[in-house]
Tab-separated table of C-alpha atoms in Angstrom:
chain	number	residue	atom	x	y	z
A	1	MET	CA	69.572	95.620	140.750
A	2	MET	CA	71.741	95.812	137.627
A	3	GLU	CA	74.737	96.937	139.718
A	4	LYS	CA	74.380	93.861	141.956
A	5	LYS	CA	74.296	91.581	138.895
A	6	ASP	CA	77.390	93.260	137.469
A	7	SER	CA	79.150	92.881	140.794
A	8	ARG	CA	78.309	89.170	140.986
A	9	PHE	CA	79.415	88.661	137.373
A	10	THR	CA	82.731	90.429	138.084
A	11	LYS	CA	83.328	88.309	141.180
A	12	ARG	CA	82.723	85.124	139.185
A	13	MET	CA	84.869	86.163	136.210
A	14	LEU	CA	87.775	87.712	138.145
A	15	PRO	CA	89.244	84.409	139.468
A	16	LYS	CA	88.965	82.901	135.974
A	17	ALA	CA	90.722	85.909	134.408
A	18	LEU	CA	93.493	85.801	137.020
A	19	LYS	CA	93.921	82.098	136.366
A	20	HIS	CA	94.368	82.781	132.634
A	21	ILE	CA	96.867	85.568	133.330
A	22	LYS	CA	98.916	83.290	135.578
A	23	PHE	CA	98.859	80.627	132.881
A	24	TYR	CA	100.032	83.102	130.219
A	25	LEU	CA	102.776	84.376	132.539
A	26	LEU	CA	103.938	80.808	133.119
A	27	ILE	CA	104.144	80.224	129.348
A	28	GLN	CA	106.023	83.498	128.838
A	29	LYS	CA	108.446	82.568	131.623
A	30	SER	CA	109.098	79.212	129.938
A	31	LEU	CA	109.649	80.920	126.570
A	32	LYS	CA	112.273	83.170	128.161
A	33	SER	CA	114.034	80.357	130.011
A	34	ARG	CA	117.575	79.431	129.063
A	35	TRP	CA	116.782	75.764	128.391
A	36	PHE	CA	114.022	76.729	125.950
A	37	HIS	CA	116.319	79.154	124.131
A	38	TYR	CA	119.065	76.533	123.784
A	39	THR	CA	116.576	73.892	122.599
A	40	VAL	CA	115.119	76.081	119.859
A	41	LEU	CA	118.588	77.353	118.887
A	42	PHE	CA	119.784	73.751	118.559
A	43	PHE	CA	116.934	72.881	116.180
A	44	ILE	CA	117.475	76.081	114.170
A	45	ILE	CA	121.152	75.239	113.612
A	46	THR	CA	120.378	71.553	112.972
A	47	SER	CA	117.697	72.301	110.374
A	48	ILE	CA	119.919	74.848	108.584
A	49	ALA	CA	122.742	72.297	108.523
A	50	ALA	CA	120.342	69.680	107.101
A	51	ILE	CA	119.251	72.056	104.324
A	52	ILE	CA	122.886	72.839	103.447
A	53	PHE	CA	123.929	69.182	103.489
A	54	SER	CA	120.946	68.150	101.320
A	55	SER	CA	122.307	70.312	98.459
A	56	PHE	CA	125.350	68.032	98.021
A	57	GLU	CA	125.163	65.162	95.542
A	58	SER	CA	126.787	62.860	98.088
A	59	ALA	CA	123.752	63.395	100.331
A	60	ALA	CA	121.272	62.053	97.760
A	61	SER	CA	120.867	58.787	99.659
A	62	TYR	CA	120.178	60.683	102.897
A	63	GLN	CA	117.336	62.849	101.621
A	64	ARG	CA	114.677	61.128	103.715
A	65	PRO	CA	116.582	61.394	107.040
A	66	LEU	CA	117.401	65.024	106.252
A	67	PHE	CA	113.732	65.754	105.556
A	68	GLY	CA	113.001	63.968	108.828
A	69	VAL	CA	115.336	66.333	110.702
A	70	THR	CA	113.621	69.299	109.079
A	71	TYR	CA	110.208	67.879	109.925
A	72	LEU	CA	111.188	67.316	113.581
A	73	ALA	CA	112.566	70.856	113.839
A	74	ALA	CA	109.362	72.240	112.301
A	75	PHE	CA	107.366	70.283	114.911
A	76	VAL	CA	109.350	71.984	117.699
A	77	PHE	CA	108.826	75.355	116.022
A	78	THR	CA	105.084	74.626	115.810
A	79	ILE	CA	104.962	74.109	119.576
A	80	GLU	CA	106.893	77.353	120.062
A	81	TYR	CA	104.567	79.225	117.671
A	82	THR	CA	101.483	77.965	119.517
A	83	LEU	CA	102.920	78.958	122.896
A	84	ARG	CA	103.831	82.428	121.653
A	85	ILE	CA	100.295	82.976	120.333
A	86	MET	CA	98.904	81.921	123.715
A	87	ALA	CA	101.295	84.187	125.642
A	88	ALA	CA	100.833	87.236	123.389
A	89	PRO	CA	98.422	88.982	125.859
A	90	VAL	CA	101.286	89.171	128.374
A	91	ILE	CA	103.558	90.918	125.850
A	92	HIS	CA	100.818	93.408	124.869
A	93	PRO	CA	98.787	93.960	128.066
A	94	GLU	CA	97.330	97.201	126.679
A	95	LEU	CA	95.375	95.177	124.087
A	96	ASN	CA	92.688	92.560	124.517
A	97	ALA	CA	93.717	88.932	124.046
A	98	PHE	CA	92.508	88.634	120.446
A	99	ARG	CA	94.193	91.830	119.221
A	100	ALA	CA	97.394	91.008	121.110
A	101	ARG	CA	97.601	87.652	119.341
A	102	LEU	CA	96.900	89.257	115.968
A	103	ARG	CA	99.708	91.736	116.579
A	104	TYR	CA	102.141	88.890	117.224
A	105	ILE	CA	100.951	86.845	114.235
A	106	PHE	CA	101.476	89.749	111.814
A	107	SER	CA	104.710	90.985	113.410
A	108	PHE	CA	108.123	90.295	111.851
A	109	PHE	CA	108.941	87.445	114.234
A	110	GLY	CA	105.384	86.132	113.985
A	111	LEU	CA	105.717	85.776	110.210
A	112	VAL	CA	109.166	84.178	110.562
A	113	ASP	CA	107.771	81.725	113.129
A	114	PHE	CA	104.894	80.896	110.779
A	115	VAL	CA	107.267	80.158	107.890
A	116	ALA	CA	109.200	77.859	110.225
A	117	ILE	CA	106.146	75.627	110.764
A	118	LEU	CA	105.303	75.186	107.066
A	119	PRO	CA	107.168	71.850	106.703
A	120	PHE	CA	105.281	70.378	109.657
A	121	ILE	CA	101.915	71.484	108.216
A	122	LEU	CA	102.445	70.618	104.536
A	123	ILE	CA	105.344	68.247	104.003
A	124	HIS	CA	103.479	65.093	105.031
A	125	ARG	CA	101.065	65.727	102.152
A	126	TYR	CA	103.688	66.593	99.509
A	127	TRP	CA	106.517	64.342	100.744
A	128	ASN	CA	107.418	62.642	97.447
A	129	THR	CA	106.587	65.518	95.107
A	130	GLU	CA	108.506	68.500	93.759
A	131	VAL	CA	106.332	70.754	95.912
A	132	ALA	CA	108.351	69.546	98.913
A	133	ASN	CA	111.356	71.508	97.654
A	134	LEU	CA	109.204	74.629	97.276
A	135	ILE	CA	108.056	74.203	100.872
A	136	ILE	CA	111.640	73.926	102.083
A	137	LEU	CA	112.729	77.013	100.085
A	138	PRO	CA	111.063	79.669	102.316
A	139	TYR	CA	112.161	77.591	105.304
A	140	ILE	CA	115.622	79.129	104.996
A	141	PHE	CA	114.133	82.273	106.541
A	142	ILE	CA	114.305	80.508	109.900
A	143	ILE	CA	117.816	81.934	110.118
A	144	PHE	CA	116.060	85.131	111.200
A	145	LYS	CA	114.818	83.249	114.263
A	146	MET	CA	118.403	83.392	115.491
A	147	ILE	CA	117.984	87.151	115.970
A	148	ARG	CA	115.649	86.386	118.863
A	149	TYR	CA	117.872	83.762	120.488
A	150	SER	CA	121.373	85.084	119.763
A	151	LYS	CA	122.856	87.983	121.747
A	152	SER	CA	125.157	88.794	118.836
A	153	PHE	CA	122.265	89.141	116.398
A	154	ARG	CA	120.315	91.239	118.903
A	155	LEU	CA	123.348	93.496	119.335
A	156	ILE	CA	123.527	94.018	115.558
A	157	GLY	CA	119.803	94.804	115.527
A	158	ASP	CA	120.226	97.353	118.334
A	159	VAL	CA	123.117	98.996	116.477
A	160	LEU	CA	121.149	99.280	113.222
A	161	TYR	CA	118.083	100.594	115.055
A	162	LYS	CA	120.130	103.214	116.897
A	163	ALA	CA	121.726	104.467	113.670
A	164	LYS	CA	118.676	104.036	111.406
A	165	ASP	CA	118.136	107.766	110.718
A	166	GLU	CA	121.782	108.364	109.826
A	167	LEU	CA	121.889	105.200	107.686
A	168	ILE	CA	118.739	106.196	105.814
A	169	THR	CA	120.311	109.581	105.049
A	170	ALA	CA	123.607	108.026	103.903
A	171	TYR	CA	121.972	105.375	101.717
A	172	THR	CA	119.563	107.935	100.244
A	173	ALA	CA	122.556	110.014	99.156
A	174	CYS	CA	124.178	106.882	97.703
A	175	GLY	CA	120.981	105.998	95.832
A	176	ILE	CA	120.691	109.472	94.325
A	177	MET	CA	124.312	109.337	93.184
A	178	VAL	CA	123.896	105.858	91.674
A	179	CYS	CA	120.739	106.832	89.747
A	180	PHE	CA	122.275	110.055	88.473
A	181	SER	CA	125.469	108.349	87.251
A	182	ALA	CA	123.513	105.425	85.714
A	183	ILE	CA	121.333	107.731	83.595
A	184	LEU	CA	124.301	109.880	82.577
A	185	MET	CA	126.455	106.870	81.655
A	186	TYR	CA	123.632	105.368	79.575
A	187	TYR	CA	123.386	108.457	77.395
A	188	ILE	CA	127.179	108.665	77.112
A	189	GLU	CA	127.813	105.005	76.196
A	190	HIS	CA	124.615	103.849	74.485
A	191	ARG	CA	125.683	104.826	70.978
A	192	ALA	CA	129.220	103.485	71.386
A	193	GLN	CA	128.119	100.064	72.743
A	194	PRO	CA	124.343	99.521	72.490
A	195	GLU	CA	124.682	95.847	73.529
A	196	ALA	CA	126.347	96.646	76.852
A	197	PHE	CA	124.233	99.713	77.682
A	198	ALA	CA	120.962	98.669	76.085
A	199	ASN	CA	118.881	100.530	78.669
A	200	ILE	CA	119.167	102.494	81.903
A	201	GLY	CA	118.812	99.224	83.834
A	202	ASP	CA	122.210	98.180	82.466
A	203	GLY	CA	123.467	101.598	83.503
A	204	LEU	CA	122.203	100.988	87.045
A	205	TRP	CA	124.060	97.662	87.170
A	206	TRP	CA	127.261	99.364	86.037
A	207	ALA	CA	126.749	102.219	88.535
A	208	ILE	CA	126.292	99.854	91.483
A	209	VAL	CA	129.372	97.827	90.517
A	210	ALA	CA	131.459	100.969	89.993
A	211	PHE	CA	130.086	102.753	93.074
A	212	THR	CA	130.943	99.844	95.344
A	213	THR	CA	134.324	99.432	93.561
A	214	VAL	CA	133.605	95.734	92.966
A	215	GLY	CA	134.471	95.880	89.274
A	216	TYR	CA	133.117	92.676	87.713
A	217	GLY	CA	134.248	93.823	84.263
A	218	ASP	CA	131.154	92.632	82.394
A	219	ILE	CA	130.030	96.207	81.620
A	220	TYR	CA	132.488	99.080	81.354
A	221	PRO	CA	132.750	102.360	79.420
A	222	ILE	CA	134.912	102.638	76.307
A	223	THR	CA	134.502	106.331	75.428
A	224	PRO	CA	136.863	108.908	76.981
A	225	LEU	CA	133.986	110.770	78.634
A	226	GLY	CA	132.576	107.504	79.974
A	227	LYS	CA	135.963	106.501	81.391
A	228	ALA	CA	136.312	109.891	83.082
A	229	LEU	CA	132.838	109.564	84.633
A	230	SER	CA	133.614	106.003	85.759
A	231	SER	CA	136.800	107.167	87.476
A	232	ILE	CA	134.964	109.948	89.308
A	233	ILE	CA	132.126	107.638	90.393
A	234	SER	CA	134.592	105.047	91.721
A	235	LEU	CA	136.437	107.670	93.777
A	236	ILE	CA	133.178	109.117	95.127
A	237	GLY	CA	131.971	105.586	95.859
A	238	ILE	CA	134.921	104.887	98.152
A	239	ALA	CA	134.063	107.959	100.228
A	240	MET	CA	130.290	107.368	100.220
A	241	ILE	CA	130.479	103.701	101.144
A	242	ALA	CA	132.718	104.633	104.078
A	243	LEU	CA	129.918	106.764	105.569
A	244	PRO	CA	127.586	103.882	106.615
A	245	THR	CA	130.598	101.961	107.930
A	246	GLY	CA	131.574	104.866	110.166
A	247	ILE	CA	127.978	105.370	111.321
A	248	ILE	CA	127.583	101.699	112.269
A	249	SER	CA	130.972	101.646	114.017
A	250	SER	CA	130.059	104.745	116.023
A	251	ALA	CA	126.686	103.292	117.065
A	252	PHE	CA	128.326	99.976	117.972
A	253	MET	CA	130.899	101.671	120.222
A	254	SER	CA	128.176	103.799	121.841
A	255	ILE	CA	126.059	100.737	122.699
A	256	MET	CA	129.052	98.770	123.991
A	257	GLN	CA	130.104	101.676	126.241
A	258	LYS	CA	126.547	102.014	127.540
A	259	ARG	CA	126.381	98.292	128.339
A	260	LYS	CA	129.718	98.372	130.171
A	261	LYS	CA	128.550	101.398	132.137
A	262	ASP	CA	125.307	99.625	133.109
A	263	GLU	CA	127.237	96.535	134.204
A	264	THR	CA	129.585	98.555	136.441
A	265	GLU	CA	126.664	100.372	138.048
């Protein structure tokens, strides 16, 4: 008797479930369409341009229209965010609908998409207050939305992902060298110039500037031993900084060759 009830329940629920799946697939297809990508990309670029232009004094009289552009873009991003939450079960079919949506919400792009809708949610309440500027501040993170819609950004992401282990190794070696030289330089220079090297934090700042061969000139050694160490660190820095560059270049060429090979096949 129970088996018959389960069978009837399954027969009733199956068409409804299939209908939902078709609806989610339709949403996902729309999200992947070219017109949708270009629309969202247009509003991303427009809102970034509005934020940049609003920082000029000459744009003081256009603050309200610029906020309006930002608000309109945030409205579009809100629609996109809602659609992506609805379509999340299609992206993660191994999970149930609730868990699939939670995974999207707390993913990197989910958090970026949420930040993008903050002006639409809050700005109408804090329009003429200083809080409005604080709402717009995290809004600049919408530039990360371009990773999803730009092939160039996706290519950079693929390159960094492919070379992540090698980059972690290279930057770990750089970090060890920077910390070692910062501590050593602090103890060498602290007595000679306590204002410049007041603590190891100042030594870290010097080490990073010297290691990257930027040379701001605000902190520099004056003792002979300190000058010798600075020279060695700068020379080592040139070689060490070249390592990540070579790793990224190699990964980039590998991905480009693979893509060309796939296109020819």
